[in-house]
Short mmCIF file of N, CA, C and O in Angstrom, two decimals:
data_model
loop_
_atom_site.label_atom_id
_atom_site.label_comp_id
_atom_site.label_asym_id
_atom_site.label_seq_id
_atom_site.Cartn_x
_atom_site.Cartn_y
_atom_site.Cartn_z
N GLN A 1 3.90 -7.97 17.47
CA GLN A 1 3.49 -8.52 16.33
C GLN A 1 2.47 -7.53 15.94
O GLN A 1 1.84 -7.38 16.63
N VAL A 2 3.24 -7.75 14.58
CA VAL A 2 2.02 -6.77 13.88
C VAL A 2 1.41 -7.57 12.88
O VAL A 2 1.90 -7.96 11.94
N ARG A 3 -0.26 -8.37 12.77
CA ARG A 3 -0.79 -8.88 11.92
C ARG A 3 -1.03 -7.83 10.74
O ARG A 3 -2.01 -7.06 10.90
N LEU A 4 -1.32 -7.85 9.30
CA LEU A 4 -1.65 -6.80 8.46
C LEU A 4 -2.29 -7.89 7.40
O LEU A 4 -2.19 -8.90 6.97
N VAL A 5 -3.60 -7.30 6.96
CA VAL A 5 -4.74 -8.49 6.09
C VAL A 5 -4.97 -7.45 5.44
O VAL A 5 -5.77 -6.16 5.39
N GLU A 6 -4.66 -7.33 3.93
CA GLU A 6 -5.00 -6.77 2.63
C GLU A 6 -6.16 -7.31 2.30
O GLU A 6 -6.74 -8.43 2.18
N SER A 7 -7.43 -6.17 1.69
CA SER A 7 -8.08 -7.06 0.88
C SER A 7 -8.73 -5.73 0.25
O SER A 7 -7.88 -4.49 -0.18
N GLY A 8 -9.48 -5.80 -0.92
CA GLY A 8 -10.05 -4.79 -1.88
C GLY A 8 -9.79 -5.08 -3.09
O GLY A 8 -9.94 -4.15 -4.44
N GLY A 9 -8.70 -6.27 -3.56
CA GLY A 9 -8.19 -6.58 -5.20
C GLY A 9 -9.38 -7.18 -5.67
O GLY A 9 -10.11 -7.66 -5.31
N GLY A 10 -9.17 -7.58 -6.85
CA GLY A 10 -9.56 -7.94 -8.22
C GLY A 10 -9.82 -7.90 -9.62
O GLY A 10 -8.53 -7.10 -10.16
N LEU A 11 -10.53 -7.95 -10.21
CA LEU A 11 -9.99 -7.64 -11.97
C LEU A 11 -11.46 -6.55 -12.28
O LEU A 11 -12.23 -6.73 -12.01
N VAL A 12 -10.71 -6.07 -12.68
CA VAL A 12 -11.01 -4.85 -13.50
C VAL A 12 -10.49 -4.20 -14.62
O VAL A 12 -9.34 -4.52 -14.99
N GLN A 13 -11.18 -3.74 -15.03
CA GLN A 13 -10.99 -3.01 -16.86
C GLN A 13 -10.10 -1.70 -17.13
O GLN A 13 -10.09 -0.97 -16.14
N ALA A 14 -8.79 -1.60 -17.92
CA ALA A 14 -8.46 -0.14 -17.35
C ALA A 14 -9.13 1.23 -17.89
O ALA A 14 -10.53 0.37 -18.29
N GLY A 15 -8.47 1.58 -16.43
CA GLY A 15 -9.62 3.35 -16.90
C GLY A 15 -10.33 3.24 -15.40
O GLY A 15 -11.03 3.93 -14.90
N GLY A 16 -10.45 1.96 -15.35
CA GLY A 16 -11.26 1.44 -13.98
C GLY A 16 -10.49 2.06 -12.46
O GLY A 16 -9.08 2.15 -12.54
N SER A 17 -11.65 1.91 -11.22
CA SER A 17 -10.55 2.12 -9.99
C SER A 17 -10.98 0.76 -9.05
O SER A 17 -12.28 -0.23 -9.17
N LEU A 18 -10.03 0.77 -8.01
CA LEU A 18 -10.09 0.11 -6.93
C LEU A 18 -9.78 0.58 -5.91
O LEU A 18 -8.86 1.39 -5.86
N ARG A 19 -10.12 0.01 -4.28
CA ARG A 19 -9.62 1.01 -3.37
C ARG A 19 -9.27 -0.42 -2.31
O ARG A 19 -9.58 -1.10 -1.86
N LEU A 20 -7.95 -0.66 -2.39
CA LEU A 20 -7.44 -1.98 -1.17
C LEU A 20 -7.97 -1.10 0.08
O LEU A 20 -6.94 0.01 0.46
N SER A 21 -7.49 -2.18 1.03
CA SER A 21 -7.80 -1.63 2.36
C SER A 21 -6.76 -2.60 3.55
O SER A 21 -6.39 -3.86 2.36
N CYS A 22 -6.06 -2.16 3.88
CA CYS A 22 -5.07 -3.26 5.15
C CYS A 22 -5.44 -2.40 6.83
O CYS A 22 -5.21 -1.65 6.47
N ALA A 23 -5.98 -3.74 6.86
CA ALA A 23 -6.20 -3.74 8.84
C ALA A 23 -4.94 -4.49 9.08
O ALA A 23 -4.42 -5.05 9.06
N ALA A 24 -4.74 -3.52 10.24
CA ALA A 24 -3.73 -3.79 11.15
C ALA A 24 -4.12 -4.33 12.82
O ALA A 24 -5.13 -3.81 12.87
N SER A 25 -3.45 -5.25 13.42
CA SER A 25 -3.86 -5.83 14.22
C SER A 25 -3.40 -5.02 15.32
O SER A 25 -3.58 -5.01 17.15
N ALA A 26 -2.29 -4.07 15.18
CA ALA A 26 -1.20 -3.82 16.42
C ALA A 26 -2.31 -2.44 16.78
O ALA A 26 -3.00 -2.04 16.60
N GLY A 27 -2.35 -2.31 18.12
CA GLY A 27 -2.81 -1.35 19.29
C GLY A 27 -2.15 -0.13 19.00
O GLY A 27 -2.30 1.09 18.91
N THR A 28 -0.90 -0.30 18.18
CA THR A 28 0.04 0.93 18.64
C THR A 28 0.01 1.20 16.81
O THR A 28 1.11 1.88 16.14
N PHE A 29 -0.84 0.96 15.59
CA PHE A 29 -1.22 1.13 14.73
C PHE A 29 -0.66 2.84 14.47
O PHE A 29 0.04 3.23 13.55
N ASN A 30 -1.27 3.55 14.96
CA ASN A 30 -0.74 5.07 14.90
C ASN A 30 0.24 5.63 14.80
O ASN A 30 0.52 6.59 14.96
N ARG A 31 1.34 4.80 15.45
CA ARG A 31 2.94 4.95 15.50
C ARG A 31 3.63 4.54 14.40
O ARG A 31 4.54 4.65 14.52
N PHE A 32 3.00 3.44 13.56
CA PHE A 32 3.42 3.05 12.66
C PHE A 32 3.28 3.66 11.31
O PHE A 32 2.10 4.26 10.46
N ALA A 33 4.38 3.89 10.31
CA ALA A 33 4.33 4.29 9.01
C ALA A 33 3.81 3.15 8.31
O ALA A 33 4.17 2.19 8.55
N MET A 34 3.39 3.31 7.03
CA MET A 34 2.67 2.40 6.08
C MET A 34 2.90 2.60 4.94
O MET A 34 2.82 3.71 4.43
N GLY A 35 3.32 1.08 4.22
CA GLY A 35 3.42 1.38 3.17
C GLY A 35 2.97 0.51 1.59
O GLY A 35 2.20 -0.46 2.51
N TRP A 36 2.52 0.70 0.48
CA TRP A 36 1.98 -0.24 -0.21
C TRP A 36 2.54 -0.53 -1.10
O TRP A 36 3.65 0.42 -1.62
N PHE A 37 3.71 -2.06 -1.50
CA PHE A 37 4.26 -2.06 -2.51
C PHE A 37 3.22 -3.22 -3.60
O PHE A 37 2.20 -3.41 -3.03
N ARG A 38 4.42 -3.40 -4.71
CA ARG A 38 3.35 -4.49 -5.50
C ARG A 38 4.39 -5.41 -6.10
O ARG A 38 5.91 -5.04 -6.35
N GLN A 39 4.13 -6.46 -6.67
CA GLN A 39 5.00 -7.41 -7.36
C GLN A 39 4.31 -8.16 -8.57
O GLN A 39 3.31 -8.96 -8.56
N ALA A 40 4.38 -7.49 -9.90
CA ALA A 40 4.32 -8.39 -11.03
C ALA A 40 4.96 -9.66 -11.45
O ALA A 40 6.18 -10.16 -10.86
N PRO A 41 4.29 -10.28 -12.33
CA PRO A 41 4.81 -11.80 -12.43
C PRO A 41 6.56 -11.91 -13.12
O PRO A 41 6.19 -10.53 -13.76
N GLY A 42 7.26 -12.11 -12.59
CA GLY A 42 8.26 -12.16 -13.09
C GLY A 42 9.06 -10.56 -13.26
O GLY A 42 10.16 -10.81 -13.35
N LYS A 43 8.96 -9.97 -11.84
CA LYS A 43 9.63 -8.67 -11.71
C LYS A 43 9.88 -8.26 -10.25
O LYS A 43 9.04 -9.62 -9.20
N GLU A 44 10.28 -7.94 -9.51
CA GLU A 44 11.12 -7.52 -8.28
C GLU A 44 9.72 -6.42 -7.71
O GLU A 44 8.78 -6.25 -8.15
N ARG A 45 9.72 -6.79 -6.40
CA ARG A 45 8.84 -6.27 -5.91
C ARG A 45 9.36 -5.00 -5.94
O ARG A 45 10.13 -4.13 -5.69
N GLU A 46 7.85 -3.80 -5.98
CA GLU A 46 8.64 -2.37 -6.37
C GLU A 46 7.83 -1.57 -5.04
O GLU A 46 6.39 -1.72 -5.08
N PHE A 47 8.22 -0.39 -5.00
CA PHE A 47 7.21 0.82 -3.69
C PHE A 47 6.39 0.82 -4.51
O PHE A 47 6.13 1.74 -6.10
N VAL A 48 5.11 1.51 -4.01
CA VAL A 48 3.99 2.03 -4.57
C VAL A 48 3.86 3.50 -4.17
O VAL A 48 3.48 4.11 -4.95
N ALA A 49 3.65 3.48 -2.69
CA ALA A 49 3.01 4.87 -2.23
C ALA A 49 3.49 4.61 -0.44
O ALA A 49 3.47 3.26 -0.11
N ALA A 50 3.57 5.42 0.06
CA ALA A 50 3.93 5.19 1.94
C ALA A 50 3.16 6.50 2.79
O ALA A 50 3.53 7.70 1.99
N ILE A 51 3.05 6.45 3.79
CA ILE A 51 2.33 7.63 4.18
C ILE A 51 2.64 7.65 6.02
O ILE A 51 2.57 6.44 6.65
N SER A 52 2.75 8.83 6.63
CA SER A 52 3.24 8.80 8.09
C SER A 52 2.62 8.88 8.76
O SER A 52 1.42 8.22 8.11
N TRP A 53 3.00 8.22 9.85
CA TRP A 53 1.64 8.10 11.03
C TRP A 53 0.71 9.04 11.27
O TRP A 53 -0.25 8.19 11.76
N SER A 54 1.33 10.39 11.19
CA SER A 54 0.29 11.25 11.38
C SER A 54 -0.54 11.66 9.58
O SER A 54 -1.26 12.60 10.10
N SER A 55 -0.14 10.99 8.61
CA SER A 55 -0.84 11.58 7.74
C SER A 55 -0.11 12.65 6.80
O SER A 55 -0.55 13.06 6.05
N SER A 56 1.03 13.17 7.73
CA SER A 56 1.52 14.52 7.71
C SER A 56 2.27 14.70 6.20
O SER A 56 2.57 15.44 5.29
N THR A 57 2.99 13.20 5.89
CA THR A 57 3.78 13.09 4.58
C THR A 57 3.67 11.68 3.91
O THR A 57 3.06 10.89 4.21
N SER A 58 3.41 12.09 2.14
CA SER A 58 3.38 10.80 1.86
C SER A 58 4.21 10.73 0.72
O SER A 58 4.54 11.64 -0.13
N TYR A 59 4.62 9.40 -0.02
CA TYR A 59 5.75 9.28 -1.31
C TYR A 59 4.78 8.33 -2.14
O TYR A 59 3.82 7.39 -1.83
N TYR A 60 4.87 8.60 -3.21
CA TYR A 60 4.60 8.11 -3.99
C TYR A 60 5.45 7.47 -5.67
O TYR A 60 6.17 8.67 -5.59
N ALA A 61 5.57 6.48 -6.18
CA ALA A 61 6.21 5.97 -6.63
C ALA A 61 5.95 6.98 -7.88
O ALA A 61 4.80 7.37 -8.39
N ASP A 62 6.88 7.29 -8.87
CA ASP A 62 6.39 8.01 -10.39
C ASP A 62 5.25 7.45 -11.11
O ASP A 62 4.75 8.09 -11.84
N SER A 63 5.45 6.06 -10.90
CA SER A 63 4.38 5.50 -12.09
C SER A 63 2.83 5.26 -11.43
O SER A 63 2.11 5.51 -12.34
N VAL A 64 2.92 5.91 -10.32
CA VAL A 64 1.50 6.05 -9.77
C VAL A 64 1.05 7.38 -9.59
O VAL A 64 -0.30 7.48 -9.18
N LYS A 65 1.97 8.46 -9.31
CA LYS A 65 1.97 9.52 -9.22
C LYS A 65 0.42 10.31 -9.63
O LYS A 65 0.57 10.02 -10.96
N GLY A 66 -0.47 11.06 -9.03
CA GLY A 66 -1.71 11.54 -9.70
C GLY A 66 -3.04 10.70 -10.27
O GLY A 66 -3.74 10.68 -10.62
N ARG A 67 -2.75 9.22 -10.18
CA ARG A 67 -3.10 8.14 -9.90
C ARG A 67 -3.65 7.74 -8.69
O ARG A 67 -4.95 6.80 -8.14
N PHE A 68 -2.58 7.11 -7.47
CA PHE A 68 -3.26 6.82 -6.60
C PHE A 68 -2.97 7.79 -5.48
O PHE A 68 -2.31 8.52 -5.77
N THR A 69 -4.09 7.04 -4.34
CA THR A 69 -3.81 7.82 -3.15
C THR A 69 -3.77 7.40 -1.84
O THR A 69 -4.80 6.37 -1.67
N ILE A 70 -2.91 7.08 -1.03
CA ILE A 70 -2.84 6.37 0.24
C ILE A 70 -3.33 7.55 1.19
O ILE A 70 -3.28 8.68 1.06
N SER A 71 -3.85 6.84 2.02
CA SER A 71 -4.69 7.37 3.70
C SER A 71 -4.68 6.62 4.67
O SER A 71 -4.59 5.10 4.39
N ARG A 72 -4.75 6.80 5.51
CA ARG A 72 -5.10 6.18 6.72
C ARG A 72 -6.06 6.78 7.73
O ARG A 72 -6.55 7.88 7.94
N GLU A 73 -6.87 5.50 8.13
CA GLU A 73 -7.83 6.45 9.45
C GLU A 73 -6.92 5.31 10.76
O GLU A 73 -7.23 4.07 11.16
N ASN A 74 -6.29 6.02 11.77
CA ASN A 74 -5.53 5.72 12.44
C ASN A 74 -6.78 5.13 13.52
O ASN A 74 -6.21 3.75 14.42
N ALA A 75 -8.08 5.44 13.97
CA ALA A 75 -9.20 4.84 14.49
C ALA A 75 -9.57 3.79 14.18
O ALA A 75 -9.86 3.24 15.25
N LYS A 76 -9.22 3.26 12.86
CA LYS A 76 -9.87 2.08 12.71
C LYS A 76 -8.52 1.53 11.97
O LYS A 76 -8.78 0.14 11.71
N ASN A 77 -7.33 1.59 12.97
CA ASN A 77 -6.38 0.70 12.50
C ASN A 77 -6.60 0.06 10.78
O ASN A 77 -5.60 -0.91 10.58
N THR A 78 -6.26 1.48 10.13
CA THR A 78 -6.89 0.51 8.38
C THR A 78 -6.01 1.79 7.53
O THR A 78 -5.90 2.94 8.00
N VAL A 79 -5.17 0.89 6.39
CA VAL A 79 -5.00 2.35 5.43
C VAL A 79 -5.18 1.69 4.17
O VAL A 79 -5.84 0.86 3.93
N PHE A 80 -5.05 2.82 3.38
CA PHE A 80 -6.12 2.50 2.28
C PHE A 80 -4.85 2.96 0.92
O PHE A 80 -4.11 3.68 0.79
N LEU A 81 -5.26 2.40 -0.15
CA LEU A 81 -4.66 2.90 -1.25
C LEU A 81 -5.58 2.82 -2.38
O LEU A 81 -6.53 1.96 -2.78
N GLN A 82 -6.54 3.95 -3.11
CA GLN A 82 -7.39 4.21 -3.97
C GLN A 82 -6.80 4.86 -4.96
O GLN A 82 -5.75 5.32 -5.13
N MET A 83 -6.97 3.55 -6.09
CA MET A 83 -6.39 3.79 -7.52
C MET A 83 -7.19 4.25 -8.56
O MET A 83 -8.29 3.12 -8.49
N ASN A 84 -7.27 4.76 -9.14
CA ASN A 84 -8.15 5.42 -10.42
C ASN A 84 -6.88 5.09 -11.26
O ASN A 84 -5.90 5.22 -11.54
N SER A 85 -7.79 5.35 -12.94
CA SER A 85 -7.12 5.37 -13.95
C SER A 85 -6.44 4.75 -14.03
O SER A 85 -5.48 4.59 -14.67
N LEU A 86 -6.85 2.95 -13.67
CA LEU A 86 -5.50 1.87 -13.91
C LEU A 86 -5.42 1.51 -15.24
O LEU A 86 -6.38 1.02 -16.19
N LYS A 87 -4.52 1.06 -15.38
CA LYS A 87 -3.68 0.13 -16.40
C LYS A 87 -3.33 -0.80 -16.61
O LYS A 87 -2.99 -1.83 -15.35
N PRO A 88 -3.03 -1.81 -17.88
CA PRO A 88 -2.45 -3.22 -17.26
C PRO A 88 -1.33 -3.29 -16.54
O PRO A 88 -1.28 -4.63 -16.11
N GLU A 89 -0.47 -2.22 -17.16
CA GLU A 89 0.97 -2.29 -15.50
C GLU A 89 0.91 -2.19 -14.50
O GLU A 89 2.21 -2.84 -13.92
N ASP A 90 -0.32 -1.95 -14.13
CA ASP A 90 -1.00 -2.24 -12.96
C ASP A 90 -0.85 -3.37 -11.94
O ASP A 90 -1.26 -3.50 -10.61
N THR A 91 -1.04 -4.15 -13.34
CA THR A 91 -1.42 -6.17 -12.74
C THR A 91 -0.04 -6.33 -11.71
O THR A 91 0.83 -6.05 -12.20
N ALA A 92 -0.17 -7.11 -10.10
CA ALA A 92 0.24 -7.17 -9.41
C ALA A 92 -0.69 -8.04 -8.45
O ALA A 92 -1.60 -7.50 -7.94
N VAL A 93 0.30 -8.71 -7.87
CA VAL A 93 0.13 -8.93 -5.94
C VAL A 93 0.82 -7.62 -5.17
O VAL A 93 1.80 -6.77 -5.38
N TYR A 94 -0.47 -7.06 -4.54
CA TYR A 94 -0.47 -5.36 -3.63
C TYR A 94 -0.02 -5.60 -2.23
O TYR A 94 -1.22 -6.87 -1.79
N TYR A 95 1.21 -5.16 -1.89
CA TYR A 95 1.16 -5.79 -0.52
C TYR A 95 1.25 -4.83 0.38
O TYR A 95 1.77 -3.78 0.23
N CYS A 96 0.55 -4.48 1.67
CA CYS A 96 0.91 -3.43 2.75
C CYS A 96 1.90 -4.12 3.95
O CYS A 96 1.85 -5.22 4.10
N ALA A 97 2.30 -2.75 4.10
CA ALA A 97 3.97 -2.96 5.28
C ALA A 97 3.75 -1.60 6.33
O ALA A 97 3.39 -0.65 5.77
N ALA A 98 4.36 -2.28 7.21
CA ALA A 98 4.20 -0.93 8.72
C ALA A 98 5.77 -1.07 9.31
O ALA A 98 6.40 -2.42 8.89
N ASP A 99 6.18 -0.30 9.11
CA ASP A 99 7.19 0.06 10.21
C ASP A 99 7.17 0.99 11.41
O ASP A 99 6.50 2.45 10.75
N TRP A 100 8.23 1.25 12.18
CA TRP A 100 8.52 2.65 13.11
C TRP A 100 8.78 3.62 11.91
O TRP A 100 8.22 4.75 12.25
N LYS A 101 9.75 3.27 10.78
CA LYS A 101 10.15 4.26 10.03
C LYS A 101 9.81 4.58 8.70
O LYS A 101 9.43 3.69 8.06
N LEU A 102 8.96 5.68 8.30
CA LEU A 102 8.61 6.24 6.85
C LEU A 102 9.62 5.76 5.81
O LEU A 102 10.75 6.58 5.98
N SER A 103 9.20 5.13 4.50
CA SER A 103 10.28 4.78 3.94
C SER A 103 9.85 4.42 2.51
O SER A 103 8.99 3.59 2.62
N ARG A 104 10.54 4.68 1.55
CA ARG A 104 10.30 4.10 0.41
C ARG A 104 11.10 2.70 -0.26
O ARG A 104 10.30 2.21 -1.49
N THR A 105 11.67 2.43 0.57
CA THR A 105 12.21 1.04 0.53
C THR A 105 11.90 -0.03 0.98
O THR A 105 10.74 0.33 1.70
N GLY A 106 12.24 -1.32 0.78
CA GLY A 106 11.66 -2.04 1.31
C GLY A 106 11.60 -3.25 2.36
O GLY A 106 11.31 -3.92 2.66
N ASP A 107 12.50 -1.81 3.12
CA ASP A 107 12.76 -2.42 4.75
C ASP A 107 11.67 -2.53 5.63
O ASP A 107 12.24 -1.88 6.83
N TYR A 108 10.41 -2.91 5.27
CA TYR A 108 9.90 -3.14 6.33
C TYR A 108 9.91 -3.80 7.41
O TYR A 108 10.12 -5.15 6.70
N ASP A 109 9.54 -4.16 8.69
CA ASP A 109 9.38 -4.70 9.38
C ASP A 109 8.28 -5.73 9.59
O ASP A 109 8.51 -6.94 9.91
N TYR A 110 6.79 -5.19 8.66
CA TYR A 110 5.67 -5.84 8.86
C TYR A 110 5.15 -6.30 7.68
O TYR A 110 5.36 -5.08 6.98
N TRP A 111 4.28 -7.29 7.02
CA TRP A 111 4.04 -7.25 6.11
C TRP A 111 2.69 -8.39 5.92
O TRP A 111 2.72 -9.06 6.47
N GLY A 112 1.92 -7.94 4.90
CA GLY A 112 0.61 -8.52 4.78
C GLY A 112 0.87 -9.71 3.69
O GLY A 112 2.03 -10.00 3.10
N GLN A 113 -0.08 -10.53 3.38
CA GLN A 113 -0.01 -11.65 2.53
C GLN A 113 -0.45 -10.84 1.51
O GLN A 113 0.11 -11.93 0.02
N GLY A 114 -0.86 -9.82 0.71
CA GLY A 114 -0.83 -9.65 -0.38
C GLY A 114 -2.56 -9.81 -1.10
O GLY A 114 -3.07 -10.70 -0.79
N THR A 115 -2.57 -9.19 -2.10
CA THR A 115 -4.02 -9.10 -2.60
C THR A 115 -3.71 -8.74 -3.96
O THR A 115 -3.22 -7.78 -4.66
N GLN A 116 -4.33 -9.65 -4.48
CA GLN A 116 -4.04 -9.87 -6.27
C GLN A 116 -4.93 -8.28 -7.04
O GLN A 116 -6.12 -8.53 -6.71
N VAL A 117 -4.01 -7.91 -7.95
CA VAL A 117 -5.04 -6.80 -8.84
C VAL A 117 -4.74 -6.82 -10.14
O VAL A 117 -3.53 -7.47 -10.39
N THR A 118 -5.41 -6.92 -10.90
CA THR A 118 -5.35 -7.47 -12.50
C THR A 118 -6.54 -6.39 -13.17
O THR A 118 -7.53 -6.41 -13.07
N ILE A 119 -5.66 -5.87 -14.16
CA ILE A 119 -6.47 -5.18 -14.82
C ILE A 119 -6.04 -5.80 -16.48
O ILE A 119 -5.03 -5.66 -16.64
N SER A 120 -7.49 -5.46 -16.97
CA SER A 120 -7.64 -5.85 -18.40
C SER A 120 -7.58 -4.72 -19.49
O SER A 120 -7.90 -4.08 -18.88
N SER A 121 -7.10 -4.90 -20.39
CA SER A 121 -7.05 -4.19 -21.08
C SER A 121 -8.44 -4.09 -22.21
O SER A 121 -8.85 -4.96 -22.35
#
């Protein structure tokens, strides 16, 4: 079982930045692909970004490309999502997820509880 705990969410103005963190309990963290997803009120959960276990490959949703950066520190069992130039439409609960396979879809085995990100206009 893998426990994921997100942090770093909050309220910022449009144009601002936030850095989300996701700490994993698993000792095998460095073998997992990690993803970030988000769900806005009244909308389905959507893919944001994902990174391979080695950091050699990363994927981004078109809506965040050039503004968000996913990274990881395997020695600290942590994955990050640096979010810049934030827009009101980025407002959502952000979830991190872990799986053995890198994917843009939501079929990850392990999920965190989420952290709220609110962008004011």
